[in-house]
Coordinates of C-alpha atoms and ligand atoms in Angstrom, one line a residue:
M1 CA 32.7 -31.3 -5.4
E2 CA 35.5 -32.4 -2.9
Q3 CA 36.6 -30.2 -0.3
Y4 CA 40.3 -28.9 0.5
A5 CA 41.5 -27.6 4.1
L6 CA 44.8 -25.8 4.3
I7 CA 45.7 -26.1 7.9
F8 CA 48.6 -23.6 9.1
K9 CA 50.4 -23.9 12.5
G10 CA 53.4 -21.9 13.9
H11 CA 53.7 -19.8 10.7
S12 CA 52.1 -17.0 8.6
F13 CA 52.9 -18.4 5.4
G14 CA 49.4 -18.7 4.1
Y15 CA 49.4 -17.3 0.7
E16 CA 52.8 -18.9 0.0
V17 CA 51.8 -22.2 0.7
Q18 CA 48.6 -21.6 -0.8
A19 CA 50.0 -20.9 -3.9
T20 CA 52.6 -23.6 -3.9
A21 CA 49.2 -26.1 -3.5
K22 CA 47.5 -24.4 -6.2
I23 CA 50.4 -25.8 -8.7
F24 CA 49.1 -29.1 -8.3
I25 CA 45.1 -28.4 -7.5
P26 CA 44.1 -25.4 -9.3
S27 CA 41.0 -23.6 -9.0
V28 CA 40.2 -24.8 -5.7
R29 CA 38.7 -22.4 -2.9
F30 CA 40.9 -24.0 0.0
I31 CA 39.3 -24.1 3.4
L32 CA 41.9 -21.9 5.2
C33 CA 42.3 -23.2 9.0
E34 CA 44.7 -20.9 10.6
N35 CA 44.5 -22.5 14.0
G36 CA 46.0 -25.8 13.7
E37 CA 42.2 -27.5 13.9
I38 CA 41.5 -30.2 11.5
P39 CA 38.0 -29.6 10.3
P40 CA 35.6 -32.9 10.7
N41 CA 34.6 -34.7 7.4
I42 CA 37.4 -33.0 5.2
E43 CA 39.5 -35.9 4.0
N44 CA 41.5 -33.9 1.8
T45 CA 43.7 -31.7 4.3
I46 CA 47.3 -30.4 3.9
L47 CA 48.5 -29.6 7.6
T48 CA 51.9 -27.0 7.0
E49 CA 53.5 -26.6 10.4
I50 CA 56.9 -24.6 11.5
I51 CA 58.1 -25.4 15.6
H52 CA 60.6 -23.2 17.0
E53 CA 62.7 -25.3 19.3
N54 CA 66.4 -25.7 19.6
D55 CA 66.4 -26.1 15.7
T56 CA 63.5 -25.0 13.8
V57 CA 61.3 -28.0 12.5
V58 CA 59.5 -27.6 9.2
N59 CA 56.6 -30.1 9.1
V60 CA 54.2 -31.1 6.7
E61 CA 51.2 -34.1 6.2
I62 CA 49.1 -34.4 3.3
H63 CA 45.8 -36.6 3.0
L64 CA 45.2 -36.5 -0.7
H65 CA 42.4 -38.8 -2.2
G66 CA 43.2 -41.8 0.3
K67 CA 46.8 -41.4 0.2
F68 CA 49.1 -39.9 2.9
W69 CA 52.7 -38.4 3.0
K70 CA 54.1 -36.9 5.7
E71 CA 58.2 -35.5 6.1
S72 CA 59.9 -33.1 8.4
K73 CA 62.7 -31.0 8.0
S74 CA 65.1 -29.4 10.6
I75 CA 66.7 -26.0 9.9
S76 CA 69.8 -25.3 12.5
G77 CA 71.0 -22.1 14.0
A78 CA 68.2 -18.8 13.4
A79 CA 66.7 -19.0 10.1
A80 CA 65.6 -16.0 8.3
K81 CA 61.6 -15.6 7.4
N82 CA 62.3 -16.3 3.9
Q83 CA 64.6 -19.2 4.7
L84 CA 61.5 -20.7 6.4
E85 CA 59.3 -19.7 4.1
F86 CA 61.0 -21.6 1.3
A87 CA 61.6 -24.3 3.4
L88 CA 58.2 -24.9 4.1
C89 CA 57.1 -24.6 0.5
S90 CA 59.6 -27.1 -1.1
L91 CA 58.6 -29.7 1.3
L92 CA 54.9 -29.2 0.4
Y93 CA 56.0 -29.4 -3.3
E94 CA 57.8 -32.5 -2.7
G95 CA 54.9 -34.3 -1.0
L96 CA 52.5 -33.3 -3.4
Q97 CA 54.6 -34.4 -6.6
D98 CA 54.9 -37.4 -4.7
L99 CA 51.4 -38.0 -4.2
T100 CA 50.1 -36.5 -7.6
G101 CA 53.2 -38.0 -9.7
Y102 CA 53.2 -34.6 -11.5
T103 CA 56.4 -32.9 -11.8
P104 CA 55.6 -29.0 -13.1
P105 CA 57.4 -27.7 -15.9
W106 CA 58.0 -24.4 -14.0
G107 CA 58.7 -26.4 -10.8
L108 CA 58.0 -24.4 -7.7
L109 CA 58.1 -21.5 -9.1
T110 CA 54.4 -19.6 -8.6
G111 CA 54.8 -16.2 -10.1
I112 CA 53.9 -15.3 -13.5
R113 CA 56.9 -13.5 -14.3
P114 CA 59.6 -16.2 -14.8
V115 CA 61.6 -13.5 -16.8
R116 CA 61.7 -11.2 -13.9
K117 CA 63.8 -13.3 -12.0
V118 CA 66.1 -14.0 -14.7
I119 CA 66.3 -10.4 -14.9
Q120 CA 66.7 -9.7 -11.4
A121 CA 69.6 -12.1 -10.9
F122 CA 71.5 -10.7 -14.0
D123 CA 70.6 -7.1 -12.0
N124 CA 72.5 -8.6 -9.0
G125 CA 75.4 -9.4 -11.2
L126 CA 75.2 -12.7 -11.9
T127 CA 76.1 -14.3 -15.8
P128 CA 73.7 -16.0 -17.5
E129 CA 74.6 -19.5 -16.9
Q130 CA 74.7 -18.8 -13.2
A131 CA 71.4 -17.4 -13.6
F132 CA 70.4 -20.4 -15.1
Q133 CA 71.8 -22.8 -12.5
T134 CA 70.9 -20.8 -9.5
L135 CA 67.1 -20.6 -10.5
Q136 CA 66.8 -24.0 -11.9
H137 CA 68.3 -25.6 -8.8
Q138 CA 66.4 -23.2 -6.5
Y139 CA 63.1 -23.5 -8.4
R140 CA 63.3 -26.8 -10.1
I141 CA 62.7 -25.4 -13.1
S142 CA 62.6 -28.0 -16.4
D143 CA 65.9 -27.4 -18.6
K144 CA 63.4 -26.4 -21.1
K145 CA 61.5 -23.6 -19.5
M146 CA 64.9 -22.6 -17.9
K147 CA 66.2 -22.1 -21.2
L148 CA 63.0 -20.2 -22.9
A149 CA 63.2 -18.2 -19.8
L150 CA 67.1 -17.1 -19.7
E151 CA 66.4 -16.8 -23.8
T152 CA 63.7 -14.0 -23.2
A153 CA 65.8 -12.4 -20.7
L154 CA 68.6 -11.9 -23.1
I155 CA 66.7 -10.0 -25.5
Q156 CA 64.7 -8.5 -23.5
K157 CA 67.8 -6.6 -21.3
D158 CA 68.7 -4.5 -24.5
I159 CA 65.1 -3.3 -25.1
L160 CA 63.9 -2.3 -21.8
P161 CA 63.9 1.6 -21.3
H162 CA 65.8 3.2 -18.6
S163 CA 64.3 6.6 -17.4
P164 CA 61.0 6.8 -15.7
Q165 CA 60.2 9.8 -18.2
E166 CA 59.8 7.2 -21.0
I167 CA 56.3 5.9 -20.9
G168 CA 53.9 3.3 -22.5
L169 CA 50.2 4.7 -23.6
Y170 CA 47.3 2.1 -23.9
I171 CA 44.2 3.3 -25.6
S172 CA 41.3 0.3 -25.0
I173 CA 38.5 -0.2 -27.5
P174 CA 36.7 -2.9 -25.7
F175 CA 34.3 -4.4 -28.7
C176 CA 34.1 -7.5 -30.5
P177 CA 31.8 -8.7 -33.3
T178 CA 30.9 -11.5 -31.4
R179 CA 32.4 -13.2 -28.3
C180 CA 34.6 -16.1 -29.0
N181 CA 33.7 -18.5 -26.3
Y182 CA 37.0 -19.6 -25.1
C183 CA 37.8 -15.9 -24.2
S184 CA 39.1 -14.1 -20.7
F185 CA 39.6 -11.2 -21.5
V186 CA 37.1 -8.0 -20.8
S187 CA 35.3 -7.7 -24.3
H188 CA 31.5 -6.6 -25.1
S189 CA 29.8 -8.1 -28.3
M190 CA 28.6 -5.5 -30.8
D191 CA 25.0 -7.3 -30.3
S192 CA 24.9 -5.8 -26.8
A193 CA 27.1 -2.7 -26.9
Y194 CA 26.8 -1.1 -30.5
Q195 CA 24.5 1.7 -29.7
L196 CA 27.2 2.8 -27.1
I197 CA 30.1 3.0 -29.5
P198 CA 29.6 6.7 -30.9
E199 CA 29.5 8.0 -27.2
Y200 CA 32.1 5.7 -26.3
V201 CA 34.3 7.1 -28.8
D202 CA 33.8 10.7 -27.9
K203 CA 34.7 10.1 -24.1
L204 CA 37.8 7.8 -25.2
C205 CA 39.1 11.0 -27.6
Q206 CA 38.4 13.5 -24.5
E207 CA 40.3 11.3 -22.0
I208 CA 43.3 11.1 -24.7
A209 CA 43.4 14.7 -24.9
I210 CA 44.1 14.7 -21.1
F211 CA 46.6 12.3 -21.1
G212 CA 48.0 14.7 -24.4
R213 CA 48.4 17.5 -21.7
I214 CA 49.5 15.7 -18.8
I215 CA 52.3 13.9 -21.1
E216 CA 53.4 17.1 -22.0
K217 CA 53.2 18.9 -18.6
Y218 CA 55.3 16.4 -17.1
H219 CA 57.8 16.0 -20.2
L220 CA 56.8 12.0 -20.5
L221 CA 58.2 10.5 -23.6
V222 CA 55.8 8.1 -25.3
Q223 CA 58.2 5.2 -26.5
S224 CA 55.1 2.7 -27.2
V225 CA 51.1 3.0 -28.4
Y226 CA 49.1 0.1 -28.4
I227 CA 45.4 0.3 -29.4
G228 CA 44.1 -2.9 -28.0
G229 CA 41.1 -4.6 -27.0
G230 CA 38.7 -6.2 -27.4
T231 CA 38.9 -5.8 -31.2
P232 CA 39.6 -2.3 -32.0
T233 CA 38.7 -2.8 -35.8
S234 CA 35.4 -3.6 -34.6
V235 CA 34.4 -0.1 -34.6
T236 CA 34.3 1.8 -38.0
A237 CA 37.0 3.1 -40.4
E238 CA 35.4 6.7 -39.6
Q239 CA 35.8 5.9 -35.8
L240 CA 38.8 4.5 -35.8
D241 CA 40.2 7.6 -37.9
T242 CA 38.5 9.6 -35.2
I243 CA 40.4 7.9 -32.6
M244 CA 43.6 7.9 -34.3
Q245 CA 43.3 11.4 -35.4
T246 CA 43.1 12.6 -31.6
I247 CA 46.2 10.6 -30.8
S248 CA 48.1 12.3 -33.3
E249 CA 47.0 15.4 -32.6
H250 CA 47.5 15.5 -28.7
I251 CA 50.0 13.1 -28.3
D252 CA 53.8 13.8 -28.8
L253 CA 54.8 10.4 -31.0
G254 CA 58.2 11.9 -31.3
H255 CA 60.0 9.7 -29.6
A256 CA 57.8 6.7 -30.1
R257 CA 59.8 3.5 -31.0
E258 CA 56.4 1.5 -32.1
Y259 CA 52.6 1.6 -32.5
T260 CA 50.4 -0.8 -32.7
V261 CA 46.6 -1.4 -33.9
E262 CA 45.5 -4.9 -32.8
A263 CA 43.2 -5.5 -35.5
G264 CA 42.6 -9.5 -34.3
R265 CA 39.7 -10.8 -36.0
A266 CA 39.9 -11.4 -40.0
D267 CA 36.4 -10.5 -40.2
T268 CA 36.5 -7.1 -38.8
I269 CA 39.6 -6.2 -41.4
T270 CA 38.5 -4.1 -44.3
K271 CA 40.7 -2.0 -47.0
E272 CA 39.4 1.1 -45.5
K273 CA 40.2 0.3 -41.8
L274 CA 43.9 -0.7 -42.8
Q275 CA 43.9 2.3 -44.9
V276 CA 43.3 4.7 -41.7
I277 CA 45.7 2.4 -39.9
H278 CA 48.7 2.9 -42.2
D279 CA 47.6 6.6 -42.8
R280 CA 47.9 7.7 -39.2
K281 CA 51.3 6.2 -38.9
A282 CA 50.9 3.0 -36.9
D283 CA 53.6 0.6 -37.8
R284 CA 52.4 -2.9 -36.0
I285 CA 49.4 -4.9 -36.5
S286 CA 47.7 -8.5 -35.6
V287 CA 45.9 -10.6 -37.6
N288 CA 44.8 -13.3 -35.3
P289 CA 44.3 -17.0 -36.4
Q290 CA 44.1 -18.5 -33.1
T291 CA 43.9 -21.8 -35.5
L292 CA 43.8 -22.5 -39.2
Q293 CA 41.5 -25.2 -38.8
D294 CA 38.1 -24.2 -39.7
S295 CA 36.3 -27.0 -37.9
V296 CA 38.3 -25.8 -34.6
L297 CA 37.3 -22.1 -35.5
Q298 CA 33.7 -23.1 -35.8
A299 CA 34.0 -25.0 -32.4
I300 CA 35.6 -21.7 -30.7
G301 CA 32.6 -19.3 -31.8
R302 CA 35.2 -17.5 -33.6
R303 CA 33.0 -16.6 -36.6
H304 CA 35.4 -16.9 -39.5
T305 CA 37.2 -19.3 -41.5
A306 CA 41.0 -19.8 -42.1
Q307 CA 40.6 -18.3 -45.5
Q308 CA 39.5 -15.1 -44.2
V309 CA 42.6 -15.2 -42.0
L310 CA 44.9 -15.7 -45.0
D311 CA 43.2 -13.2 -47.1
A312 CA 43.2 -10.5 -44.4
F313 CA 47.0 -10.8 -44.1
A314 CA 47.6 -10.7 -47.9
L315 CA 45.5 -7.6 -48.1
A316 CA 47.7 -5.8 -45.0
R317 CA 51.1 -7.1 -46.7
E318 CA 49.7 -5.6 -50.4
M319 CA 48.6 -2.5 -48.5
G320 CA 53.1 -2.3 -46.9
F321 CA 52.5 -3.7 -43.9
D322 CA 55.8 -4.9 -42.7
N323 CA 55.1 -5.7 -39.0
I324 CA 52.3 -8.3 -38.3
N325 CA 51.8 -10.4 -35.2
M326 CA 50.0 -13.4 -35.4
D327 CA 48.4 -14.9 -32.0
L328 CA 47.8 -18.7 -31.7
I329 CA 46.2 -20.6 -29.0
A330 CA 47.9 -24.1 -27.9
G331 CA 44.8 -26.5 -26.5
L332 CA 41.7 -25.1 -28.0
S333 CA 38.5 -27.3 -27.9
T334 CA 38.6 -30.1 -30.6
D335 CA 42.2 -29.0 -31.7
T336 CA 45.0 -32.0 -31.5
F337 CA 48.6 -31.9 -31.9
E338 CA 48.4 -32.8 -35.5
G339 CA 45.9 -29.3 -35.8
F340 CA 48.3 -27.3 -34.0
S341 CA 51.1 -28.2 -36.1
D342 CA 49.3 -27.7 -39.4
T343 CA 48.5 -24.2 -38.1
L344 CA 51.8 -23.3 -36.8
H345 CA 53.5 -24.4 -40.2
K346 CA 51.2 -22.7 -42.3
V347 CA 51.3 -19.8 -40.4
M348 CA 55.3 -19.8 -40.6
N349 CA 54.8 -19.8 -44.1
L350 CA 53.2 -17.0 -44.2
N351 CA 56.4 -15.3 -42.2
P352 CA 54.8 -12.6 -40.0
E353 CA 57.4 -10.6 -38.1
S354 CA 56.0 -11.9 -34.9
I355 CA 53.6 -15.1 -33.4
T356 CA 52.6 -15.2 -30.0
V357 CA 51.4 -19.0 -29.1
H358 CA 49.1 -18.5 -25.9
T359 CA 48.6 -21.7 -24.0
L360 CA 44.4 -22.3 -23.6
T361 CA 43.3 -20.7 -19.8
V362 CA 40.5 -22.8 -18.5
K363 CA 39.6 -22.9 -14.7
R364 CA 38.9 -26.4 -13.8
S365 CA 37.8 -28.2 -10.9
A366 CA 40.1 -29.8 -8.3
D367 CA 38.3 -33.6 -8.8
L368 CA 39.1 -33.3 -12.6
Y369 CA 42.5 -32.4 -12.0
H370 CA 43.7 -35.7 -11.2
S371 CA 41.8 -37.4 -13.9
D372 CA 43.5 -39.0 -17.3
E373 CA 41.4 -36.6 -19.3
I374 CA 43.1 -33.9 -17.9
R375 CA 46.8 -35.5 -17.4
T376 CA 45.9 -36.0 -21.4
Q377 CA 45.2 -32.6 -22.1
I378 CA 48.0 -31.0 -20.2
S379 CA 50.7 -33.2 -21.9
E380 CA 49.0 -32.4 -25.4
V381 CA 49.2 -28.8 -24.8
E382 CA 52.7 -29.0 -23.2
K383 CA 53.4 -30.7 -26.5
M384 CA 52.3 -27.9 -28.5
A385 CA 54.5 -25.2 -26.1
E386 CA 57.7 -27.4 -27.1
L387 CA 56.6 -27.8 -30.7
S388 CA 56.4 -23.7 -31.0
A389 CA 59.5 -23.4 -28.7
N390 CA 61.2 -25.9 -31.1
L391 CA 60.4 -24.8 -34.4
L392 CA 60.1 -21.1 -34.2
P393 CA 63.9 -20.0 -33.2
H394 CA 64.9 -22.2 -36.4
G395 CA 62.6 -19.8 -38.4
G396 CA 64.4 -17.1 -36.9
W397 CA 61.6 -15.9 -34.5
M398 CA 63.0 -15.9 -30.8
P399 CA 60.9 -15.6 -27.5
Y400 CA 61.1 -12.0 -26.4
Y401 CA 58.3 -12.3 -23.6
L402 CA 56.6 -14.5 -21.7
Y403 CA 53.9 -14.8 -18.9
R404 CA 52.2 -17.4 -17.1
Q405 CA 48.6 -17.4 -16.2
K406 CA 47.6 -18.0 -12.7
N407 CA 45.3 -21.0 -11.3
T408 CA 45.2 -22.6 -14.6
I409 CA 45.9 -26.5 -15.9
G410 CA 49.9 -26.9 -16.0
N411 CA 50.5 -23.5 -15.5
L412 CA 51.8 -23.1 -18.5
E413 CA 53.0 -19.9 -20.6
N414 CA 52.1 -17.3 -23.0
V415 CA 55.2 -16.7 -25.5
G416 CA 55.9 -13.8 -27.9
Y417 CA 58.2 -14.7 -30.4
A418 CA 59.6 -12.1 -33.1
K419 CA 62.1 -12.0 -35.6
A420 CA 65.1 -9.4 -34.7
G421 CA 64.4 -5.9 -34.2
K422 CA 60.3 -6.4 -34.4
E423 CA 59.7 -7.3 -30.6
N424 CA 57.0 -5.1 -29.2
L425 CA 58.0 -2.9 -26.5
Y426 CA 54.4 -2.8 -25.2
N427 CA 54.0 -6.4 -24.5
I428 CA 57.4 -6.5 -22.8
L429 CA 56.5 -3.5 -20.5
I430 CA 53.2 -4.9 -19.4
M431 CA 54.8 -8.0 -17.5
D432 CA 57.7 -6.5 -16.6
E433 CA 55.8 -3.7 -14.8
T434 CA 59.3 -1.5 -14.5
Q435 CA 57.9 1.4 -16.4
T436 CA 54.7 3.9 -16.4
I437 CA 52.0 2.8 -18.8
L438 CA 49.0 5.4 -18.9
G439 CA 45.9 3.9 -20.1
A440 CA 42.9 5.5 -21.8
G441 CA 39.2 4.0 -22.0
C442 CA 37.0 1.5 -20.4
G443 CA 38.6 -1.6 -18.4
A444 CA 41.9 0.4 -19.2
S445 CA 44.7 0.5 -16.0
T446 CA 47.2 3.2 -15.2
K447 CA 50.1 2.4 -14.0
I448 CA 52.9 4.6 -12.4
I449 CA 55.8 3.0 -11.4
D450 CA 57.9 5.6 -9.0
R451 CA 62.0 6.1 -8.8
D452 CA 61.9 3.2 -5.9
G453 CA 59.9 1.1 -8.5
D454 CA 56.7 0.9 -6.5
I455 CA 53.5 0.4 -8.8
H456 CA 50.6 2.9 -8.0
R457 CA 47.5 1.9 -10.3
V458 CA 44.5 3.9 -11.1
M459 CA 42.1 1.8 -12.7
N460 CA 39.1 3.3 -15.3
Y461 CA 35.8 1.6 -15.1
K462 CA 35.2 -1.9 -16.5
F463 CA 32.2 -1.6 -18.8
P464 CA 31.5 0.9 -21.4
F465 CA 28.3 2.5 -19.8
E466 CA 29.7 2.8 -16.6
Y467 CA 32.7 4.6 -18.3
I468 CA 30.1 6.8 -20.4
S469 CA 28.0 7.6 -17.4
R470 CA 30.7 8.5 -14.8
F471 CA 33.2 10.2 -17.3
E472 CA 32.9 13.2 -14.9
Q473 CA 34.3 11.2 -11.9
L474 CA 36.5 9.5 -13.7
M475 CA 38.4 12.6 -15.1
Q476 CA 39.1 13.6 -10.8
K477 CA 41.0 10.2 -10.7
K478 CA 43.9 12.0 -13.3
I479 CA 44.4 14.6 -10.3
Q480 CA 45.6 10.9 -8.3
I481 CA 47.7 10.8 -11.9
E482 CA 49.1 13.8 -11.6
E483 CA 49.9 13.5 -7.8
E484 CA 51.9 10.5 -8.6
L485 CA 53.8 11.8 -11.7
E486 CA 54.8 14.8 -9.7
K487 CA 56.9 12.7 -7.9
L488 CA 58.6 11.1 -10.9
Ligands
SAM1 C1 42.7 -9.7 -26.0 S1 42.6 -11.0 -27.0 C2 42.7 -9.7 -28.4 C3 42.8 -10.1 -29.9 C4 41.6 -10.3 -30.7 N1 40.7 -9.4 -30.2 C5 41.3 -11.5 -31.4 O1 40.9 -12.3 -31.1 O2 41.9 -11.7 -32.3 C6 44.4 -11.0 -27.2 C7 44.3 -12.5 -27.3 O3 44.6 -13.3 -26.0 C8 44.7 -14.8 -26.9 N2 43.3 -15.2 -25.6 C9 42.1 -14.9 -25.3 N3 41.5 -15.6 -24.3 C10 42.1 -17.0 -24.3 C11 42.5 -18.0 -23.2 N4 40.8 -18.3 -22.7 N5 43.5 -18.5 -23.1 C12 44.4 -18.2 -23.8 N6 44.7 -17.2 -24.6 C13 43.6 -16.4 -24.7 C14 44.5 -14.7 -28.0 O4 45.3 -15.2 -28.2 C15 43.8 -13.2 -28.4 O5 44.3 -13.0 -29.6
SF4_2 S1 37.9 -11.5 -30.8 FE1 39.1 -11.3 -29.2 S2 38.6 -10.1 -27.4 FE2 36.9 -10.8 -28.9 S3 36.3 -12.2 -27.8 FE3 37.2 -13.1 -29.3 S4 39.4 -13.5 -28.6 FE4 38.2 -11.9 -27.2

């Protein structure tokens, strides 16, 4: 594999420079040279330099795959730190754009939360038009992406809660019947973890009960409940009932605006489980096709057919579910633009209340990134994302949450589209990071947002065996959670 060196001189913006370089060369482990020395025998080098003389000079020199680019900019007067950082990253962006011929749709915006930037601009008194102009100019974001971020922010700003006492609750059931081969989430296949489930359910219920006491003690108001995974419907109807009964017995849901069970995979959805979800008053479920092309479902190891998705959806509707989400992925192995378009149209015909369009997250080596194959793949996925952004609003599904994945091809986005009034608060909260979320179960994290907006995280153990065997230690962490909540 080719090596890439990042060389820094006269500044400490290593993190920002690296993030900018990764827009063009993702998933590469750079050799960081902070003393300004150019390592021997490395052909790909990126030098960023700040020279303080009468004026400040920002200098970038790039050797990439046999091509060379060099440019300097002078900044007169005393430049602030963030001004220097921005000047350096902008120049680097220009150089890499020139050398690779690639114009990233999100420009030089590296964060995973573009919508937050728009909401911050609103908080600073900018109108939507001003926010659009300012952010687009600053970060060189394409018209289409800027429009998407602005529309999403306008919907979110009326939904976001305002009091620190208002919280979300996440319950993790991290099991799946089998593992899909593209999946980037922590989940455990039933083959390996099946025997752990009864004890897992038992411990999870204990943790939920403890959270119930904490919620009561600190007068917290649960606004959203999300049972996610993995695939929560991997467990039996009885186990699901036990968990949901514990929630209703220990958590005051009087203030809840929504209650989701991410059913997910069609091969786990049964009438009995849907009945439990319905009886226990959850009002939103997911039935996720990812794709409705049988050959693609087979290629991604999903182990169910398109017909099973249609049947599960019809069953849920028949049983009265009137808030169903469907997840899709653009860019799945063997899928084509035509295949994705067909899936999207079929899903729209089903008329679910929300449709979430993910772009496939895959980490690729830097060498491949410049190849025609990857270029074609990015533009195919980009076209699929664009088709969704064009078609869904016409059918009444508007973008209400959006996030990007780091270090992935194209740095593209995942977007949740929903009919008016069916936006999922929890999905907004998880990205917005301005509201406390208590997380129960393995792999879950608790995020407490204090009055200054600072985030305090407490992580649960990642694996079911650890969660079960170290449960006592886990309970000790609740003290930390209580200490943070005291300060709210
Ligand atoms: C935590 S998964 C749970 C959903 C449920 N287990 C299912 O598979 O239907 C949430 C969603 O993340 C998306 N996802 C998982 N891995 C992904 C990847 N590598 N790239 C893009 N989206 C992915 C899928 O759309 C999936 O429905
Ligand atoms: S069922 Fe869902 S969570 Fe499980 S492996 Fe597949 S995509 Fe991942």
